[in-house]
Amino acid sequence: MLKILTLIGARPQFIKSAAISRAIRGVFSDRLEEVIVHSGQHYDANMSSVFFEELNLPSPNHHFKLSATGHSEQTAEIMLQLEKILDLENPKALLVYGDTNTTLAGALVASKNNLPLIHVEAGLRSFNKKMPEELNRILTDHCSSLLFCPSESSIENLKKEGIVHREGKCSSDAPGVYLCGDVMYDNSLYFSEKVKEGLADYLVQNNYILFTLHRPSNTDDPDRLKAIYVSLIEFAEKFEKRIVFPIHPRTKKAMMHVLTEGEWDSLRNHKFIYVTDPVSFHEMISLEKNCELIITDSGGVQKEAYFFQKPCLILRSETEWVEIIDQGVALLIDASFDDLSEKYQLLKSKKLIFPELFGDGKSAEFICDKIVKEIQ
Amino acid sequence: MLKILTLIGARPQFIKSAAISRAIRGVFSDRLEEVIVHSGQHYDANMSSVFFEELNLPSPNHHFKLSATGHSEQTAEIMLQLEKILDLENPKALLVYGDTNTTLAGALVASKNNLPLIHVEAGLRSFNKKMPEELNRILTDHCSSLLFCPSESSIENLKKEGIVHREGKCSSDAPGVYLCGDVMYDNSLYFSEKVKEGLADYLVQNNYILFTLHRPSNTDDPDRLKAIYVSLIEFAEKFEKRIVFPIHPRTKKAMMHVLTEGEWDSLRNHKFIYVTDPVSFHEMISLEKNCELIITDSGGVQKEAYFFQKPCLILRSETEWVEIIDQGVALLIDASFDDLSEKYQLLKSKKLIFPELFGDGKSAEFICDKIVKEIQ
């Protein structure tokens, strides 16, 4: 029985870990034992007990309390607390996800203790080190013994930094680097099977558009936010298309600040646009699975659009998921009605195909299998 | 006036920083201001006030007290304390040296604060991540905006990890990578001019061998330590050669444990071997400058042998300073009399040349010049 310690601390990490925890507690229950540590990095209402129940997430075995808010203090505090847990639990490897301060703190503590580090979502790069996530990714990958990459491009990114797969038992000097697909695809398939509840009555399957907006580059620039609002209304009216808009709290606040009261009311009461409070994880899956098309600025939702074979318009000037753009099923758009409607029509007019870019929905089992085989 | 913060915490870092501090307080006193922070990582008798005086080292402006002993706790503690000093001093860049936990802690805090990081001794690699220094080096280099490499091979190492020089003002995404030579060469030239005191009377210039030993791979293996002892005695007697042996406290302890009382006495009272307590920085420079040849397992002393154009026998199976081996003026040796005497005779029989592998002795000025030009 191989005991591994999973360190997670942000909402997306909990969601990703759900896929691997299912595999560990299912097919691998006779070979793997998992201790879950919640770093306490994020604590918000979206991570209530409902969230854990929806995801079938086991409760964390350890939960840190952090006092710091700055990036380096936060990282250092997680390191100090994690060190104590390693002494207590004595795992054979540490598993981390993505690119947060939690990820980096785990990477550093594992390295300093000569404990094999497993990194899920390895090799992603934005090539902008001003973003704290970029250095977290790079440093974590260089500390890792097992690197699980969601895409070919992430394998290539690692190669350019001298991190290449070596055969045999993994170590930080001779790491195992694997293309494993995306554990989020595992989740989407799994939960879309489970989620059977119907849509709201007024939503006709495949005949509404799902719209999400939360990125500061969109919400914190008043001119841009106003332009997005105008484009959305014009678009809905021109195409007479229902738009479901689960509104992020930050976006709601920004809109109420930027729009006039009349504008805000006309959005909320629009006959084609349904503005709703944030939806649950299950409801979101259902909305994605049944829509006609998605307009979003979220990295996660872009990918989920692909998982459910939906065309996607991305309200950003760049994306880390270049594969879906290259595949021609998603397009970057400006905050303008003309660009939005032109690219909407372009996507509608094409025959779209969605090859398996993100694995076969069994990434978690693949990852667990490699962990069992490669960790000494 | 550009204010930079220097973070140092181990003896070699203080010695290296002496070269740059001299340049800052000399030629660059109208352009650069330096705040020195002592991380408190190492605190030993070798870093007494005599040490600071010998090196003309300014006293640190800030001095941390650390409670931790483990690697990751130590790193985290330095991070937490450094964060506060950055708020207080508000420098324009952070300067770190080498590959200790102090170096890494500085790198992480600088990155998390979007503060340009300057790394002196960048690009060194042992390709063994089990050594904590290796990851400290790699992670620090990936965080850096200005990387100062002592040798061509270190530039090449960085290139293999995707870190290449870009023209223009430096940033962590577009770093400045420079071959700058070795600040220790600056120091050796500077101090060898200053150090005028004569050698002990019985030492005839160019007619004694300097011997040092401190590396755990030599001192902590009783069989190997015994073999080194036997070889040394046989060697001294065969060649009737004076050997000066400033003994490291760890080596002394290990020898007193491994050798019989008679053996230890015969070493201490040997007519050719002069065993002495550790010598001061100035005395060491003097011993290196005036000897015939050096036998050592120290990385620093190997290089200093080269600076003073002395042949060197290296009591290790590998070295990070491959350049001096390639140049044919140093040889790796086993812990055996045969290998020692054979390679000694080999080096003595050859005409040795010592091209400028480590710069021109003005590395510190070069580094300061680039800092002034590239830091925004």
PDB file of N, CA and C in Angstrom, chain A residues 200 202-203 209-213 229 232-233 236 241-249 251-253 255-256 259 263-279 287:
ATOM      1  N   ALA A 200     -34.280  24.418 -16.300  1.00  0.00           N
ATOM      2  CA  ALA A 200     -35.445  25.266 -16.076  1.00  0.00           C
ATOM      3  C   ALA A 200     -36.352  25.164 -17.307  1.00  0.00           C
ATOM      4  N   TYR A 202     -38.029  27.025 -19.177  1.00  0.00           N
ATOM      5  CA  TYR A 202     -37.966  27.916 -20.339  1.00  0.00           C
ATOM      6  C   TYR A 202     -36.731  27.659 -21.200  1.00  0.00           C
ATOM      7  N   LEU A 203     -35.827  26.775 -20.797  1.00  0.00           N
ATOM      8  CA  LEU A 203     -34.620  26.507 -21.587  1.00  0.00           C
ATOM      9  C   LEU A 203     -34.861  25.320 -22.515  1.00  0.00           C
ATOM     10  N   ILE A 209     -27.661  30.038 -25.187  1.00  0.00           N
ATOM     11  CA  ILE A 209     -26.220  30.289 -25.091  1.00  0.00           C
ATOM     12  C   ILE A 209     -25.862  30.483 -23.620  1.00  0.00           C
ATOM     13  N   LEU A 210     -24.774  29.861 -23.213  1.00  0.00           N
ATOM     14  CA  LEU A 210     -24.295  30.038 -21.844  1.00  0.00           C
ATOM     15  C   LEU A 210     -23.223  31.130 -21.856  1.00  0.00           C
ATOM     16  N   PHE A 211     -23.355  32.093 -20.946  1.00  0.00           N
ATOM     17  CA  PHE A 211     -22.430  33.226 -20.906  1.00  0.00           C
ATOM     18  C   PHE A 211     -21.831  33.363 -19.506  1.00  0.00           C
ATOM     19  N   THR A 212     -20.503  33.387 -19.416  1.00  0.00           N
ATOM     20  CA  THR A 212     -19.876  33.675 -18.109  1.00  0.00           C
ATOM     21  C   THR A 212     -18.777  34.720 -18.268  1.00  0.00           C
ATOM     22  N   LEU A 213     -18.557  35.473 -17.191  1.00  0.00           N
ATOM     23  CA  LEU A 213     -17.617  36.601 -17.221  1.00  0.00           C
ATOM     24  C   LEU A 213     -17.100  36.826 -15.805  1.00  0.00           C
ATOM     25  N   TYR A 229     -21.435  44.648 -22.140  1.00  0.00           N
ATOM     26  CA  TYR A 229     -22.873  44.736 -21.848  1.00  0.00           C
ATOM     27  C   TYR A 229     -23.665  45.091 -23.114  1.00  0.00           C
ATOM     28  N   LEU A 232     -23.715  42.300 -25.715  1.00  0.00           N
ATOM     29  CA  LEU A 232     -24.529  41.159 -25.306  1.00  0.00           C
ATOM     30  C   LEU A 232     -26.009  41.421 -25.587  1.00  0.00           C
ATOM     31  N   ILE A 233     -26.465  42.612 -25.218  1.00  0.00           N
ATOM     32  CA  ILE A 233     -27.876  42.970 -25.435  1.00  0.00           C
ATOM     33  C   ILE A 233     -28.184  42.996 -26.942  1.00  0.00           C
ATOM     34  N   ALA A 236     -28.271  39.423 -28.312  1.00  0.00           N
ATOM     35  CA  ALA A 236     -29.475  38.672 -27.923  1.00  0.00           C
ATOM     36  C   ALA A 236     -30.667  39.113 -28.763  1.00  0.00           C
ATOM     37  N   LYS A 241     -31.982  35.180 -29.266  1.00  0.00           N
ATOM     38  CA  LYS A 241     -31.378  33.985 -28.694  1.00  0.00           C
ATOM     39  C   LYS A 241     -31.404  34.087 -27.170  1.00  0.00           C
ATOM     40  N   ARG A 242     -31.859  33.041 -26.503  1.00  0.00           N
ATOM     41  CA  ARG A 242     -31.815  33.016 -25.035  1.00  0.00           C
ATOM     42  C   ARG A 242     -30.366  32.910 -24.564  1.00  0.00           C
ATOM     43  N   ILE A 243     -30.023  33.738 -23.572  1.00  0.00           N
ATOM     44  CA  ILE A 243     -28.670  33.704 -23.002  1.00  0.00           C
ATOM     45  C   ILE A 243     -28.785  33.492 -21.496  1.00  0.00           C
ATOM     46  N   VAL A 244     -28.125  32.434 -20.995  1.00  0.00           N
ATOM     47  CA  VAL A 244     -28.119  32.196 -19.544  1.00  0.00           C
ATOM     48  C   VAL A 244     -26.804  32.739 -18.987  1.00  0.00           C
ATOM     49  N   PHE A 245     -26.906  33.612 -17.999  1.00  0.00           N
ATOM     50  CA  PHE A 245     -25.749  34.349 -17.490  1.00  0.00           C
ATOM     51  C   PHE A 245     -25.662  34.196 -15.962  1.00  0.00           C
ATOM     52  N   PRO A 246     -25.025  33.092 -15.491  1.00  0.00           N
ATOM     53  CA  PRO A 246     -24.790  32.986 -14.037  1.00  0.00           C
ATOM     54  C   PRO A 246     -23.727  34.017 -13.687  1.00  0.00           C
ATOM     55  N   ILE A 247     -24.086  35.016 -12.909  1.00  0.00           N
ATOM     56  CA  ILE A 247     -23.201  36.178 -12.750  1.00  0.00           C
ATOM     57  C   ILE A 247     -22.290  36.019 -11.526  1.00  0.00           C
ATOM     58  N   HIS A 248     -21.007  36.198 -11.770  1.00  0.00           N
ATOM     59  CA  HIS A 248     -19.994  36.131 -10.721  1.00  0.00           C
ATOM     60  C   HIS A 248     -20.164  37.338  -9.800  1.00  0.00           C
ATOM     61  N   PRO A 249     -19.998  37.164  -8.480  1.00  0.00           N
ATOM     62  CA  PRO A 249     -20.199  38.314  -7.570  1.00  0.00           C
ATOM     63  C   PRO A 249     -19.377  39.545  -7.961  1.00  0.00           C
ATOM     64  N   THR A 251     -18.374  40.400 -10.930  1.00  0.00           N
ATOM     65  CA  THR A 251     -18.933  40.968 -12.157  1.00  0.00           C
ATOM     66  C   THR A 251     -20.207  41.757 -11.837  1.00  0.00           C
ATOM     67  N   LYS A 252     -21.014  41.178 -10.948  1.00  0.00           N
ATOM     68  CA  LYS A 252     -22.260  41.848 -10.566  1.00  0.00           C
ATOM     69  C   LYS A 252     -21.956  43.212  -9.934  1.00  0.00           C
ATOM     70  N   LYS A 253     -20.997  43.204  -9.030  1.00  0.00           N
ATOM     71  CA  LYS A 253     -20.619  44.435  -8.333  1.00  0.00           C
ATOM     72  C   LYS A 253     -20.119  45.474  -9.339  1.00  0.00           C
ATOM     73  N   MET A 255     -20.714  45.624 -12.561  1.00  0.00           N
ATOM     74  CA  MET A 255     -21.782  46.085 -13.457  1.00  0.00           C
ATOM     75  C   MET A 255     -22.684  47.085 -12.760  1.00  0.00           C
ATOM     76  N   MET A 256     -23.009  46.812 -11.500  1.00  0.00           N
ATOM     77  CA  MET A 256     -23.884  47.731 -10.769  1.00  0.00           C
ATOM     78  C   MET A 256     -23.196  49.082 -10.591  1.00  0.00           C
ATOM     79  N   LEU A 259     -22.819  50.429 -14.831  1.00  0.00           N
ATOM     80  CA  LEU A 259     -24.049  50.665 -15.594  1.00  0.00           C
ATOM     81  C   LEU A 259     -24.962  51.646 -14.846  1.00  0.00           C
ATOM     82  N   GLU A 263     -29.902  50.706 -17.101  1.00  0.00           N
ATOM     83  CA  GLU A 263     -29.191  49.688 -17.881  1.00  0.00           C
ATOM     84  C   GLU A 263     -29.158  48.354 -17.135  1.00  0.00           C
ATOM     85  N   TRP A 264     -28.841  48.459 -15.857  1.00  0.00           N
ATOM     86  CA  TRP A 264     -28.771  47.246 -15.028  1.00  0.00           C
ATOM     87  C   TRP A 264     -30.139  46.546 -14.990  1.00  0.00           C
ATOM     88  N   ASP A 265     -31.216  47.336 -14.814  1.00  0.00           N
ATOM     89  CA  ASP A 265     -32.559  46.759 -14.805  1.00  0.00           C
ATOM     90  C   ASP A 265     -32.886  46.113 -16.140  1.00  0.00           C
ATOM     91  N   SER A 266     -32.484  46.777 -17.222  1.00  0.00           N
ATOM     92  CA  SER A 266     -32.852  46.233 -18.531  1.00  0.00           C
ATOM     93  C   SER A 266     -32.084  44.935 -18.796  1.00  0.00           C
ATOM     94  N   LEU A 267     -30.905  44.784 -18.190  1.00  0.00           N
ATOM     95  CA  LEU A 267     -30.188  43.514 -18.313  1.00  0.00           C
ATOM     96  C   LEU A 267     -30.906  42.438 -17.498  1.00  0.00           C
ATOM     97  N   ARG A 268     -31.207  42.777 -16.237  1.00  0.00           N
ATOM     98  CA  ARG A 268     -31.805  41.788 -15.341  1.00  0.00           C
ATOM     99  C   ARG A 268     -33.178  41.325 -15.816  1.00  0.00           C
ATOM    100  N   ASN A 269     -33.902  42.230 -16.464  1.00  0.00           N
ATOM    101  CA  ASN A 269     -35.278  41.907 -16.856  1.00  0.00           C
ATOM    102  C   ASN A 269     -35.403  41.662 -18.351  1.00  0.00           C
ATOM    103  N   HIS A 270     -34.280  41.437 -19.006  1.00  0.00           N
ATOM    104  CA  HIS A 270     -34.306  41.297 -20.460  1.00  0.00           C
ATOM    105  C   HIS A 270     -35.047  40.030 -20.863  1.00  0.00           C
ATOM    106  N   LYS A 271     -35.846  40.125 -21.934  1.00  0.00           N
ATOM    107  CA  LYS A 271     -36.666  38.959 -22.267  1.00  0.00           C
ATOM    108  C   LYS A 271     -35.831  37.798 -22.808  1.00  0.00           C
ATOM    109  N   PHE A 272     -34.637  38.074 -23.321  1.00  0.00           N
ATOM    110  CA  PHE A 272     -33.802  36.974 -23.830  1.00  0.00           C
ATOM    111  C   PHE A 272     -32.677  36.563 -22.873  1.00  0.00           C
ATOM    112  N   ILE A 273     -32.374  37.464 -21.930  1.00  0.00           N
ATOM    113  CA  ILE A 273     -31.210  37.201 -21.069  1.00  0.00           C
ATOM    114  C   ILE A 273     -31.664  36.829 -19.667  1.00  0.00           C
ATOM    115  N   TYR A 274     -31.161  35.666 -19.190  1.00  0.00           N
ATOM    116  CA  TYR A 274     -31.522  35.214 -17.851  1.00  0.00           C
ATOM    117  C   TYR A 274     -30.306  35.347 -16.932  1.00  0.00           C
ATOM    118  N   VAL A 275     -30.291  36.426 -16.147  1.00  0.00           N
ATOM    119  CA  VAL A 275     -29.192  36.657 -15.205  1.00  0.00           C
ATOM    120  C   VAL A 275     -29.519  35.920 -13.906  1.00  0.00           C
ATOM    121  N   THR A 276     -28.599  35.039 -13.498  1.00  0.00           N
ATOM    122  CA  THR A 276     -28.872  34.277 -12.276  1.00  0.00           C
ATOM    123  C   THR A 276     -27.658  34.322 -11.347  1.00  0.00           C
ATOM    124  N   ASP A 277     -27.898  34.054 -10.077  1.00  0.00           N
ATOM    125  CA  ASP A 277     -26.779  33.948  -9.133  1.00  0.00           C
ATOM    126  C   ASP A 277     -25.881  32.786  -9.551  1.00  0.00           C
ATOM    127  N   PRO A 278     -24.642  32.751  -9.033  1.00  0.00           N
ATOM    128  CA  PRO A 278     -23.752  31.636  -9.397  1.00  0.00           C
ATOM    129  C   PRO A 278     -24.464  30.307  -9.169  1.00  0.00           C
ATOM    130  N   VAL A 279     -24.243  29.372 -10.081  1.00  0.00           N
ATOM    131  CA  VAL A 279     -24.926  28.079  -9.978  1.00  0.00           C
ATOM    132  C   VAL A 279     -23.986  27.052  -9.340  1.00  0.00           C
ATOM    133  N   LEU A 287     -25.837  22.973 -17.515  1.00  0.00           N
ATOM    134  CA  LEU A 287     -25.970  24.102 -18.449  1.00  0.00           C
ATOM    135  C   LEU A 287     -25.001  23.968 -19.624  1.00  0.00           C
TER     136      LEU A 287
END
